[in-house]
Structure formats: C-alpha cells, structure tokens
Short mmCIF file of C-alpha atoms in Angstrom, two decimals:
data_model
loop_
_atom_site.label_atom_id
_atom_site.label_comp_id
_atom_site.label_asym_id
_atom_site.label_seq_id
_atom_site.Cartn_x
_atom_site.Cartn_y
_atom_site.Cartn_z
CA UNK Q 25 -63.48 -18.44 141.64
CA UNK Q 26 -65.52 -15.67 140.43
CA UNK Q 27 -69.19 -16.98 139.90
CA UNK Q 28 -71.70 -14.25 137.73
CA UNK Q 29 -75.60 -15.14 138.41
CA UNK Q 30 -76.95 -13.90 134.94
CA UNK Q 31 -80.55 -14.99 135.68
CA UNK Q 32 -82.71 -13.95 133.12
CA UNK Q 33 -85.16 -12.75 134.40
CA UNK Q 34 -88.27 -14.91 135.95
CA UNK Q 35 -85.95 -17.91 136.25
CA UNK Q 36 -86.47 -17.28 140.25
CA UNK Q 37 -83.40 -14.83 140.19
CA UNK Q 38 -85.28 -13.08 143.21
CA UNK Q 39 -85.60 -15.94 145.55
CA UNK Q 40 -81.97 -16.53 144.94
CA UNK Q 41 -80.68 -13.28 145.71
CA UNK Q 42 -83.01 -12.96 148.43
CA UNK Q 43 -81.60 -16.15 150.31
CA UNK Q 44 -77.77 -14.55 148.60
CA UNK Q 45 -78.28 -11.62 150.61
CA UNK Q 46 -80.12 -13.32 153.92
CA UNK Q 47 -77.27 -15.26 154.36
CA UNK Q 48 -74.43 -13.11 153.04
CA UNK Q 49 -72.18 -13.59 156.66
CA UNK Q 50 -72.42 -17.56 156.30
CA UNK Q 51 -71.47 -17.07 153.10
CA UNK Q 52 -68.43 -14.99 153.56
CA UNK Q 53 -67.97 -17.66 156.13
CA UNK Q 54 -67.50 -20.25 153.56
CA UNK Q 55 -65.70 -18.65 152.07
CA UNK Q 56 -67.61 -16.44 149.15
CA UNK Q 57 -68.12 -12.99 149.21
CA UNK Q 58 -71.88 -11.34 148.09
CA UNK Q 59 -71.43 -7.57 148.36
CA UNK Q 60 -73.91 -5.95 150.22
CA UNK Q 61 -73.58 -2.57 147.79
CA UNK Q 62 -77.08 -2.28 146.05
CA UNK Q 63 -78.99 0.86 146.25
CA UNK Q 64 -81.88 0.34 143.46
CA UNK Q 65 -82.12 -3.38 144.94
CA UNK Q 66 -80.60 -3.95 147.89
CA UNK Q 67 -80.87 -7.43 147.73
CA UNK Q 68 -78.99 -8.05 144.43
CA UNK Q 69 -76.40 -5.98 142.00
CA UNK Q 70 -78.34 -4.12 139.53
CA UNK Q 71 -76.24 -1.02 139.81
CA UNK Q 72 -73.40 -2.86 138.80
CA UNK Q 73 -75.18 -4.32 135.87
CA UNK Q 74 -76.70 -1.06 134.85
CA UNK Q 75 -74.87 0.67 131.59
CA UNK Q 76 -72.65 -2.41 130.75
CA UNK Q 77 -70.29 0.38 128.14
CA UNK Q 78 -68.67 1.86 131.38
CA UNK Q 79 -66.76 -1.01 131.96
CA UNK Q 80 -64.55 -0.32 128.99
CA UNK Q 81 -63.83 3.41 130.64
CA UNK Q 82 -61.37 2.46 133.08
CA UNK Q 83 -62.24 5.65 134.62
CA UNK Q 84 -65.72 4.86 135.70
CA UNK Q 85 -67.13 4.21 139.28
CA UNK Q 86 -68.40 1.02 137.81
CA UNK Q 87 -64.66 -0.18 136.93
CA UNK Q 88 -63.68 1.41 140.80
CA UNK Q 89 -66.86 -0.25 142.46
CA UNK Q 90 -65.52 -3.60 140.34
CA UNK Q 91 -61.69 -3.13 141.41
CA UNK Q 92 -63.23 -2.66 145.16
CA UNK Q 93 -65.12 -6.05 145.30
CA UNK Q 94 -61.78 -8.02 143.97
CA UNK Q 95 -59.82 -5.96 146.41
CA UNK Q 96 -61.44 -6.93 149.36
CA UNK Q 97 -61.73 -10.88 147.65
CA UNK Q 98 -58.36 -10.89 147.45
CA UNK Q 99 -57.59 -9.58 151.26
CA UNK Q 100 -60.06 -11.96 153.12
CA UNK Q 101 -58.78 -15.40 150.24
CA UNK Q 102 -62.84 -15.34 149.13
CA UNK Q 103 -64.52 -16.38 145.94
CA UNK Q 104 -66.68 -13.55 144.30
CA UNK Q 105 -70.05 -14.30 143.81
CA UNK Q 106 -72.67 -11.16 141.57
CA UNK Q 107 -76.45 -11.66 140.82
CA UNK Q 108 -78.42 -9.43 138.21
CA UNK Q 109 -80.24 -10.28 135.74
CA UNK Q 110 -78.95 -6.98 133.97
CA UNK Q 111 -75.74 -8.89 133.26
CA UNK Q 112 -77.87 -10.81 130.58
CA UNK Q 113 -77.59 -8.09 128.23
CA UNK Q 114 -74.04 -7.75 128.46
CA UNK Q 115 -72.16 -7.90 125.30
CA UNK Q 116 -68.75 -9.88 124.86
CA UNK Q 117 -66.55 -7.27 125.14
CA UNK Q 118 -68.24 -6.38 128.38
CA UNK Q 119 -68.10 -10.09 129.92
CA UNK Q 120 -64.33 -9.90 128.92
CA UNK Q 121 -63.21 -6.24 130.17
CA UNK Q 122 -65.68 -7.74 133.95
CA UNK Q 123 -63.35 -11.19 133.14
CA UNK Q 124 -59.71 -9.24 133.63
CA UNK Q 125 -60.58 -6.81 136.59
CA UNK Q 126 -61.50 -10.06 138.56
CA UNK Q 127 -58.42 -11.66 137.89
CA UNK Q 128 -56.97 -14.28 138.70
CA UNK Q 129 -60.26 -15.25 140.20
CA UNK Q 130 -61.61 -17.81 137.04
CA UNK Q 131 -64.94 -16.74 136.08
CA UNK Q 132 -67.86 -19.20 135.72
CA UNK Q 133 -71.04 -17.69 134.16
CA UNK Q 134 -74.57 -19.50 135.40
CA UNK Q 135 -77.42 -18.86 133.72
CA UNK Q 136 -80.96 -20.48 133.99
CA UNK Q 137 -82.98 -22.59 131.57
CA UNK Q 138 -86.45 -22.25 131.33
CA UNK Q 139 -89.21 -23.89 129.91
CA UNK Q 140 -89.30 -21.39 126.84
CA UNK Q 141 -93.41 -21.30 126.98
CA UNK Q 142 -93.67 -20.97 130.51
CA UNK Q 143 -91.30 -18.19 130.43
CA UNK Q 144 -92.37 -16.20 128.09
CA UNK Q 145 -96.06 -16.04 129.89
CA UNK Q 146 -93.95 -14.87 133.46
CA UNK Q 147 -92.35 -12.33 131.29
CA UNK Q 148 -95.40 -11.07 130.16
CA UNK Q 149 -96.64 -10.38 133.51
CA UNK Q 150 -93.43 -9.08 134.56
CA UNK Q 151 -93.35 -6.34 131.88
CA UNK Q 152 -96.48 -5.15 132.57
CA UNK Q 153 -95.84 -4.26 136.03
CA UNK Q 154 -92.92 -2.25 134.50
CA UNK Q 155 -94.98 -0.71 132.71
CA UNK Q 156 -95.90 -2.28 129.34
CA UNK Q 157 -99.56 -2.40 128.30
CA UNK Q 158 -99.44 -5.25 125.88
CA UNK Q 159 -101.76 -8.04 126.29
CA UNK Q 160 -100.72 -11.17 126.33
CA UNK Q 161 -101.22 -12.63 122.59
CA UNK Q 162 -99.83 -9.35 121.60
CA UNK Q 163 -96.63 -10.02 123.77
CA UNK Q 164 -96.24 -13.84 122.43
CA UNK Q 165 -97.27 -12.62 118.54
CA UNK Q 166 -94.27 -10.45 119.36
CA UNK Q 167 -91.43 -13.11 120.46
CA UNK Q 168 -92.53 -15.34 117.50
CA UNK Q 169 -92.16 -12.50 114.75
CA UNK Q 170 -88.04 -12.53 116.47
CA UNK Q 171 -87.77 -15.96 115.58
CA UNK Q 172 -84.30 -16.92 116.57
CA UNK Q 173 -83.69 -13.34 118.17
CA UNK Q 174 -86.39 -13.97 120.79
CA UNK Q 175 -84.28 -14.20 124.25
CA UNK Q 176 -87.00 -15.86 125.84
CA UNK Q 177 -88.92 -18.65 123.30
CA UNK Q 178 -85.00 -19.46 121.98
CA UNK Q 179 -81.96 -18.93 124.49
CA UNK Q 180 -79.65 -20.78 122.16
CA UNK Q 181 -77.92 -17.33 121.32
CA UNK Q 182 -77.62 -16.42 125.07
CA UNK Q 183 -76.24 -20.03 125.76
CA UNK Q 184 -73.40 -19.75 122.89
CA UNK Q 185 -72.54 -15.91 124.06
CA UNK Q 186 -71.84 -17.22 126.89
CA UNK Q 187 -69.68 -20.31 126.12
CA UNK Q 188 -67.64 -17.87 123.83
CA UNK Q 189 -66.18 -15.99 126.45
CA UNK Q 190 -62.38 -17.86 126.76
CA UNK Q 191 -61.31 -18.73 129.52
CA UNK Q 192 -65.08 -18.71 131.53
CA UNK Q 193 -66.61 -21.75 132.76
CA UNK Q 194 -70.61 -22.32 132.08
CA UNK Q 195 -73.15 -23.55 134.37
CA UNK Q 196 -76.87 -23.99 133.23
CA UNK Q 197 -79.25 -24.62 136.04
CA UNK Q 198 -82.40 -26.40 134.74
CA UNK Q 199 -85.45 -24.56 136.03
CA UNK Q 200 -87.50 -27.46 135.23
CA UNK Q 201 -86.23 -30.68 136.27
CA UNK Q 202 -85.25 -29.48 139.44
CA UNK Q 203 -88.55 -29.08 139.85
CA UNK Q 204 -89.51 -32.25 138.64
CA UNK Q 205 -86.62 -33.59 141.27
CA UNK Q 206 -88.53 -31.56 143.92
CA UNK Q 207 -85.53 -29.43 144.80
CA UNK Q 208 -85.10 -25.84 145.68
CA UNK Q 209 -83.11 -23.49 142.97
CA UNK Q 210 -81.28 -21.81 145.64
CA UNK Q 211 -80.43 -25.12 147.03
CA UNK Q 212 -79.16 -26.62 143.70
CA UNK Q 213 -76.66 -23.29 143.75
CA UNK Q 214 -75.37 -23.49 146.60
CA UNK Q 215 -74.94 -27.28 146.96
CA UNK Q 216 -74.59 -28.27 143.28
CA UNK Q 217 -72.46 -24.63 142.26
CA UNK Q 218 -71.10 -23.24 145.40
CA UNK Q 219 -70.48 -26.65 146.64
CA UNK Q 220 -70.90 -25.17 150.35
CA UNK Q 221 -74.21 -27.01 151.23
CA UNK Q 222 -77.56 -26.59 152.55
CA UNK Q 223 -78.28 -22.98 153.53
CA UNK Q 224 -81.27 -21.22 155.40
CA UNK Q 225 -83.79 -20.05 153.61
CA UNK Q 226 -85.60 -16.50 153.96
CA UNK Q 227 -88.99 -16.51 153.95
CA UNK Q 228 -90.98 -16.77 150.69
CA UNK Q 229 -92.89 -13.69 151.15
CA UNK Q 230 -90.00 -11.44 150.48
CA UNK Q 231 -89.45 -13.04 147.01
CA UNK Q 232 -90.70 -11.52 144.17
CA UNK Q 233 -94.41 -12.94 143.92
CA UNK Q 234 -96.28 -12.65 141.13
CA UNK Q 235 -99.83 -11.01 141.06
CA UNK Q 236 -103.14 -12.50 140.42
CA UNK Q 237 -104.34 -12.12 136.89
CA UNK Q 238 -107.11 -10.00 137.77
CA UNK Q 239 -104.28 -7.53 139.17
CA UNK Q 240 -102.28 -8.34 136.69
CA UNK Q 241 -104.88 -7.07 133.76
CA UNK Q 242 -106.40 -3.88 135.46
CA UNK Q 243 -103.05 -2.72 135.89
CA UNK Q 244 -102.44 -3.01 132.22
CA UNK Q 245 -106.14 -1.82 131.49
CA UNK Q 246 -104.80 1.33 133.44
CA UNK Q 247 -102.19 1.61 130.98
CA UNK Q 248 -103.62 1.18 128.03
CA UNK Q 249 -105.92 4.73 129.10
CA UNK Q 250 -102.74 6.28 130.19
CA UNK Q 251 -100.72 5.79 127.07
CA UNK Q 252 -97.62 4.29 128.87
CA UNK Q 253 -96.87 4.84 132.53
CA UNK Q 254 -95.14 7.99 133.52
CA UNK Q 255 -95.19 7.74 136.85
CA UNK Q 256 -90.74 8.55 136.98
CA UNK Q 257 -88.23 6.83 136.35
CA UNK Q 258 -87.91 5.63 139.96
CA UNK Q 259 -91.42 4.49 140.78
CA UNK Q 260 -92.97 1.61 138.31
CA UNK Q 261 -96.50 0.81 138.19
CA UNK Q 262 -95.86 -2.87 139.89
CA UNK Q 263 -94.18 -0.48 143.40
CA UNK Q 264 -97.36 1.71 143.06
CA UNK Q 265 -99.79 -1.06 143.35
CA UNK Q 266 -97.44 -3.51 145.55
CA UNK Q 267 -96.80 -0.66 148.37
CA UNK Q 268 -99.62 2.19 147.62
CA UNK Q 269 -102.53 0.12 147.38
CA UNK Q 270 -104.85 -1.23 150.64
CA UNK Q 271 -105.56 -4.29 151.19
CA UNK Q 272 -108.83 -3.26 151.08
CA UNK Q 273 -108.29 -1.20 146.96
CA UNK Q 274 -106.51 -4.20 146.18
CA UNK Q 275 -109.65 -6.90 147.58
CA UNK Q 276 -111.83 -3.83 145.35
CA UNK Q 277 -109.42 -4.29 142.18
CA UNK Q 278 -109.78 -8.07 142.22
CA UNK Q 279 -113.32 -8.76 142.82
CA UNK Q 280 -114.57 -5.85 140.14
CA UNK Q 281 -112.29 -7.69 137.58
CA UNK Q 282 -113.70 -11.37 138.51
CA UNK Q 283 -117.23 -9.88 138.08
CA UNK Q 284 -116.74 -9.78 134.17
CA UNK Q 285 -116.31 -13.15 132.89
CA UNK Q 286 -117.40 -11.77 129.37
CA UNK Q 287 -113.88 -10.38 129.13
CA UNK Q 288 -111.94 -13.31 129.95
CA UNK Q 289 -110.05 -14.94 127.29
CA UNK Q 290 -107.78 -18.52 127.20
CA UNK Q 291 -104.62 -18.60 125.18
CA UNK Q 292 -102.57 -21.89 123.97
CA UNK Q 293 -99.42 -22.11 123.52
CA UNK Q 294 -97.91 -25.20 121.98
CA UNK Q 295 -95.36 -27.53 122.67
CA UNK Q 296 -94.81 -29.46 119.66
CA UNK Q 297 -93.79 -27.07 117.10
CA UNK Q 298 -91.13 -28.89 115.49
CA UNK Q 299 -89.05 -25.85 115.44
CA UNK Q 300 -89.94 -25.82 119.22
CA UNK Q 301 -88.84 -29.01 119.36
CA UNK Q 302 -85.35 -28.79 117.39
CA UNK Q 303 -84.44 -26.16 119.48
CA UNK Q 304 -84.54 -28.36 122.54
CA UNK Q 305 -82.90 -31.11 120.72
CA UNK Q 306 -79.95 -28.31 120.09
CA UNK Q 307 -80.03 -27.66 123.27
CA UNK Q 308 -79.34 -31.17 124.74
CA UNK Q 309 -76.60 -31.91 121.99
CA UNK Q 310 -74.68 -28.23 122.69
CA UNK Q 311 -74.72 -27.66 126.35
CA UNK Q 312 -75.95 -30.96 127.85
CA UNK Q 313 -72.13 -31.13 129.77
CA UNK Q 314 -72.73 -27.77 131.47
CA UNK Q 315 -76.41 -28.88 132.61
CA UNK Q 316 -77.44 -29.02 136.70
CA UNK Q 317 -79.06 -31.28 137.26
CA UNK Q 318 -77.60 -33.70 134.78
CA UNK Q 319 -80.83 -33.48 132.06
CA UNK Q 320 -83.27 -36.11 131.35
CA UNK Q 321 -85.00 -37.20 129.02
CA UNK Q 322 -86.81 -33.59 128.41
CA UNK Q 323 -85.55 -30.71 129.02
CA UNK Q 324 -88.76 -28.87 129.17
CA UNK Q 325 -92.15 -29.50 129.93
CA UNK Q 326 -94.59 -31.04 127.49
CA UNK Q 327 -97.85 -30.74 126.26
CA UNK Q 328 -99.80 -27.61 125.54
CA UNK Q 329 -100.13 -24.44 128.01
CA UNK Q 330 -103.33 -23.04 128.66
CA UNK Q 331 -103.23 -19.06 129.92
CA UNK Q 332 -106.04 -16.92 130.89
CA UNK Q 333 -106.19 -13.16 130.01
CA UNK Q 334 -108.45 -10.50 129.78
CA UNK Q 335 -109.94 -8.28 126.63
CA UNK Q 336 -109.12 -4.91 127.95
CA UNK Q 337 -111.77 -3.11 126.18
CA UNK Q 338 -114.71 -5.05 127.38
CA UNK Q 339 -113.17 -5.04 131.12
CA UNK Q 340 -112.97 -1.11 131.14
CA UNK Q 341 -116.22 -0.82 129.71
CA UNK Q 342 -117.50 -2.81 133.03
CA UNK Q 343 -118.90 0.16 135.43
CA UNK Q 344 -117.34 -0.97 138.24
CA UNK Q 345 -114.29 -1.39 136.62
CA UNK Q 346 -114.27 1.89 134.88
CA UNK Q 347 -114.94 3.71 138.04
CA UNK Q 348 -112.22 2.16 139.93
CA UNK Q 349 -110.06 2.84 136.39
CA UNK Q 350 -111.23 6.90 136.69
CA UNK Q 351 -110.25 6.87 140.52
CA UNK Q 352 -107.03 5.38 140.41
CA UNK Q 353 -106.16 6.94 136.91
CA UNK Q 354 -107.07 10.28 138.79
CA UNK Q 355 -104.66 9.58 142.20
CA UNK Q 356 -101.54 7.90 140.50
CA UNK Q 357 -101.68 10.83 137.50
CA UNK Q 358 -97.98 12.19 136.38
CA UNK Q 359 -96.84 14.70 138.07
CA UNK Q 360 -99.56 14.60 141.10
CA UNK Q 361 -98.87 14.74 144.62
CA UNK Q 362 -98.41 11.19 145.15
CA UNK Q 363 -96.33 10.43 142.34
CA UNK Q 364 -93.89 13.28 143.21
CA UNK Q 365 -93.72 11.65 147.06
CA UNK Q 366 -93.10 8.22 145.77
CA UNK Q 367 -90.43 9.50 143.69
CA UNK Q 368 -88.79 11.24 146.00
CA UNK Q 369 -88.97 8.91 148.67
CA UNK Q 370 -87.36 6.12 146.07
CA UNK Q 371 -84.68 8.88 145.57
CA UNK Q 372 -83.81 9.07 149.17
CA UNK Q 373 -83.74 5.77 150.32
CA UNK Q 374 -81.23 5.10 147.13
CA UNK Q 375 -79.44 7.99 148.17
CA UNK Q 376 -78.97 6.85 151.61
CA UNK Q 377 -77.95 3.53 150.47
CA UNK Q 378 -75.12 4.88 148.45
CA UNK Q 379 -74.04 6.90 151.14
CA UNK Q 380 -73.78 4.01 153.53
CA UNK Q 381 -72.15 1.86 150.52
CA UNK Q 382 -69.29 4.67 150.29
CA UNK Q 383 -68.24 4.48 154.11
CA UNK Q 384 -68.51 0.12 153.80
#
C-alpha cells in the first residue's frame, strides 16, 4: 500500500510527522517505510511536494527521488507512507502521474477534516507567521468572498478531488470527534490507518505550537510597518521570532502587548449559517463511508466561536509597543547583518541535508 498524508495544513499534520519521523525504524519494522529525505523539513516531505508540474517531466529529480522511494519499497516488501501538506495543492494529473511511479503499491489518500471555523482562525495565525499581515476579520472577510472556492470554510472540493482519482482509496480522519473520543490523531493513524498499533510518542514540545496572541499580533503589527516581510526566501518571520528572540524579548513582546487592552478586539464566527450547515450535511451524505472515526451525530463543533484580536493601529501607537516595533523593525531589516546570517545558515543546514540524502 502506498498511503499519501495530505494534511492540510493546521489539522495537526506536525505532530504527526513528528511522531512519523521519531519512530521511522519501528515503522520500517512493521513494515512501512517513511523516508528520512527532507532538507527544508526534516521531519516531513515538503521537497517532494514542492512544484507538483515536475512530476509530469519524467526527467526531473522529483520523478528520480519518487522512483528511489518505490525502489527501495519494493526491495525490503514495505508499504510507502509521504506526509506534506504541499500535496494538498496537487492537481489530478499530478495525484495520477505520483499514482503510476508507485505502482503496484495501491494508493490511499488521507486527508483531515476540520471544524471549518476553527480552522480557518489556526490558519490565520499560521499565515501570519509566514508572513502575511492581515488581521483576522480581514482574513475570514476573505474566505467568505471565495464562497465555495474557500479550501478552508468548504473542503467539499478537496474531498471530491480526491475521491476522483481511480483507482485511490480515501481516508478522512475527523479532527473533531476524535477529540471528542479523547484520542490522539497520530494514534487514530497508526492504529485505525496503518493498522500497526500503538506507537511512542515524541514529546509535544517539538510539534508545531502555536503562539500566544499577543505574539501572534505584534508580529503582524511588524508587518504591517514593513510592507510584507522580506526577510529571504529561507528565513520566515515565525523562524525569526521562534529561534532569534530571548526569552527575555519575547517575556518584553508579550507583556507590552497585554498592557493595551484598548486595542483588543473579539470576533464571532457562527455556526449556524444554513449554508454552513448544508455543507456539513453534504459532507455526511458524500464521504460518511471513508470517515475515521465512524461520524456522529455532528461532524463539527457547534455553537458560536469567540476569537480575540488586536487593532493594529492603536497597538503601535502604544509607546512601549512602538519602541519595541522601531527596535526590532531596525535588527530584523532586509538585507542587515542578521538577516543575511539567518539566511545563510538556513542555506547550509539544507545543503548539508541534501548532501547526506544523496549518499542514503
């Protein structure tokens, strides 16, 4: 079997390829091989996700790196498991071309539903440590105007693409009532999917944690000033303040934000829209046969979502706030000494890991 972990993203893809990778030799063990090849992420297979059209170029080192992986499958009699939530975006075509160079291995697609509100909050947060300044009604105003094209409030496009590919099974892992069932995600894969059990877990630290709020909004209050964040292509704003900042900036950062309550603001997002609503219902009806855990009643969760943010205009226009703004603005500027050592650094260690990846 070849198994492709699609995510999307904030469906806790990173806990599961976290514990994928911690326990790649049981794994293999069992009798499914994770490739330990990733050199943007170590942990997961972003690379191989990365520019979806060179899988049609039979040329490629994607198609090679591919070929590789169901080589060595083959040899050791293993299943082929891939996690990246880059495979999302892949097209048809692309899902097809990835279907026949892992063949005969049958391809099951799993992909993981989300409470559509919740979701589209996580993403919001997630995007700005990648750089997007939006705030957060702005982002939501944004995945309503899409309507039906919105990957996040409606995944019933995502679901179909998926089912369309002949010959692939589907899996949908429901976020939410294995939470309500008090289970682990990577559990539910492995014992539920994998059918290989229980496995150790790494610990949670090394999962991809979200930031407080107050983080959260003077890293987009930084951005707003800057324009967008130019920092290179290798270095996002998230890394910068995750592995730049001290404890002690950070403790700075949070408590100057907290001291202006004038700029906090609450959002609500609803629940029963009826459109909201008849997209669940579609849900249940389409896919309910793929669903893990077998669904209940709701598929979501219900009643209204309350979300704090902050007014980025009145938070800069703190003192406090705007100093720390003018300091950090100043330290983290394009092209300045630290950005050109975080780049470079990110370079090398990528470099390195393709070179070790080439003598594997």
């Amino acid at each position: 079997m070849f198994v492709l972990h699609v995510g999307p993203h904030k469906t806790a893809t990173t806990w599961m390829q976290t514990n994928l990778h911690y326990n790649a030799a049981v794994l293999e063990k069992a009798g499914w091989l994770y490739p330990q090849m990733g050199e943007r992420v170590v942990i997961a297979h972003h690379d191989l996700s990365d520019h979806p059209a060179e899988i049609l170029d039979d040329g490629s080192r994607k198609v090679t790196a591919f070929r590789k992986i169901a080589e060595k499958a083959a040899a050791g009699n293993l299943n082929i498991l891939l996690s990246s939530e880059g495979f999302s975006k892949w097209r048809p075509q692309h899902l097809k071309r990835l279907q026949e160079i892992m063949s005969p291995h049958e391809m099951r697609i799993v992909y993981t539903l989300r409470d559509p509100v919740s979701l589209t909050y996580s993403l919001w947060a997630q995007k700005v440590k990648t750089g997007g300044p939006k705030s957060l009604p702005q982002h939501y105003d944004e995945q309503v105007r899409k309507a039906g094209k919105s990957r996040s409030l409606d995944p019933l496009s995502d679901l179909q693409k998926y089912r369309d590919v002949e010959n692939a099974g589907l899996t949908v892992l429901l976020y939410d009532e294995i939470g309500r069932q008090g289970r682990d995600i990577f559990d539910v894969l492995t014992e539920d999917v994998l059918s290989i059990g229980k496995l150790p877990h790494a610990e949670r630290g090394t999962a991809n944690e979200r930031e407080p709020l107050e983080m959260t909004e003077f890293m987009r209050a930084m951005l707003v000033r800057m324009g967008r964040w130019k920092g290179g292509e290798r270095v996002n704003i998230g890394r910068v303040f995750k592995h730049m900042l001290t404890g002690a900036a950070r403790k700075d950062i949070i408590e100057a934000v907290t001291a202006v309550p004038q700029a906090k603001r609450v959002m609500t997002m609803r629940r029963d829209d009826e459109a909201y609503l008849a997209m669940e219902r579609k849900l249940m009806k389409r896919f309910s046969a793929e669903m893990v855990p077998p669904p209940g009643a709701k598929l979501f969760l219900e009643g209204g979502a309350t979300f704090d943010y902050y007014d980025d205009t009145v938070l800069a226009a703190d003192p406090r706030v705007k100093a720390l703004l003018d300091d950090l603005t100043k330290k983290f500027r394009p092209g300045g000494f630290r950005m050109t050592v975080a780049n470079l650094a990110r370079s090398s260690l990528m470099g390195w890991r393709r070179l070790v990846n080439r003598f594997r």
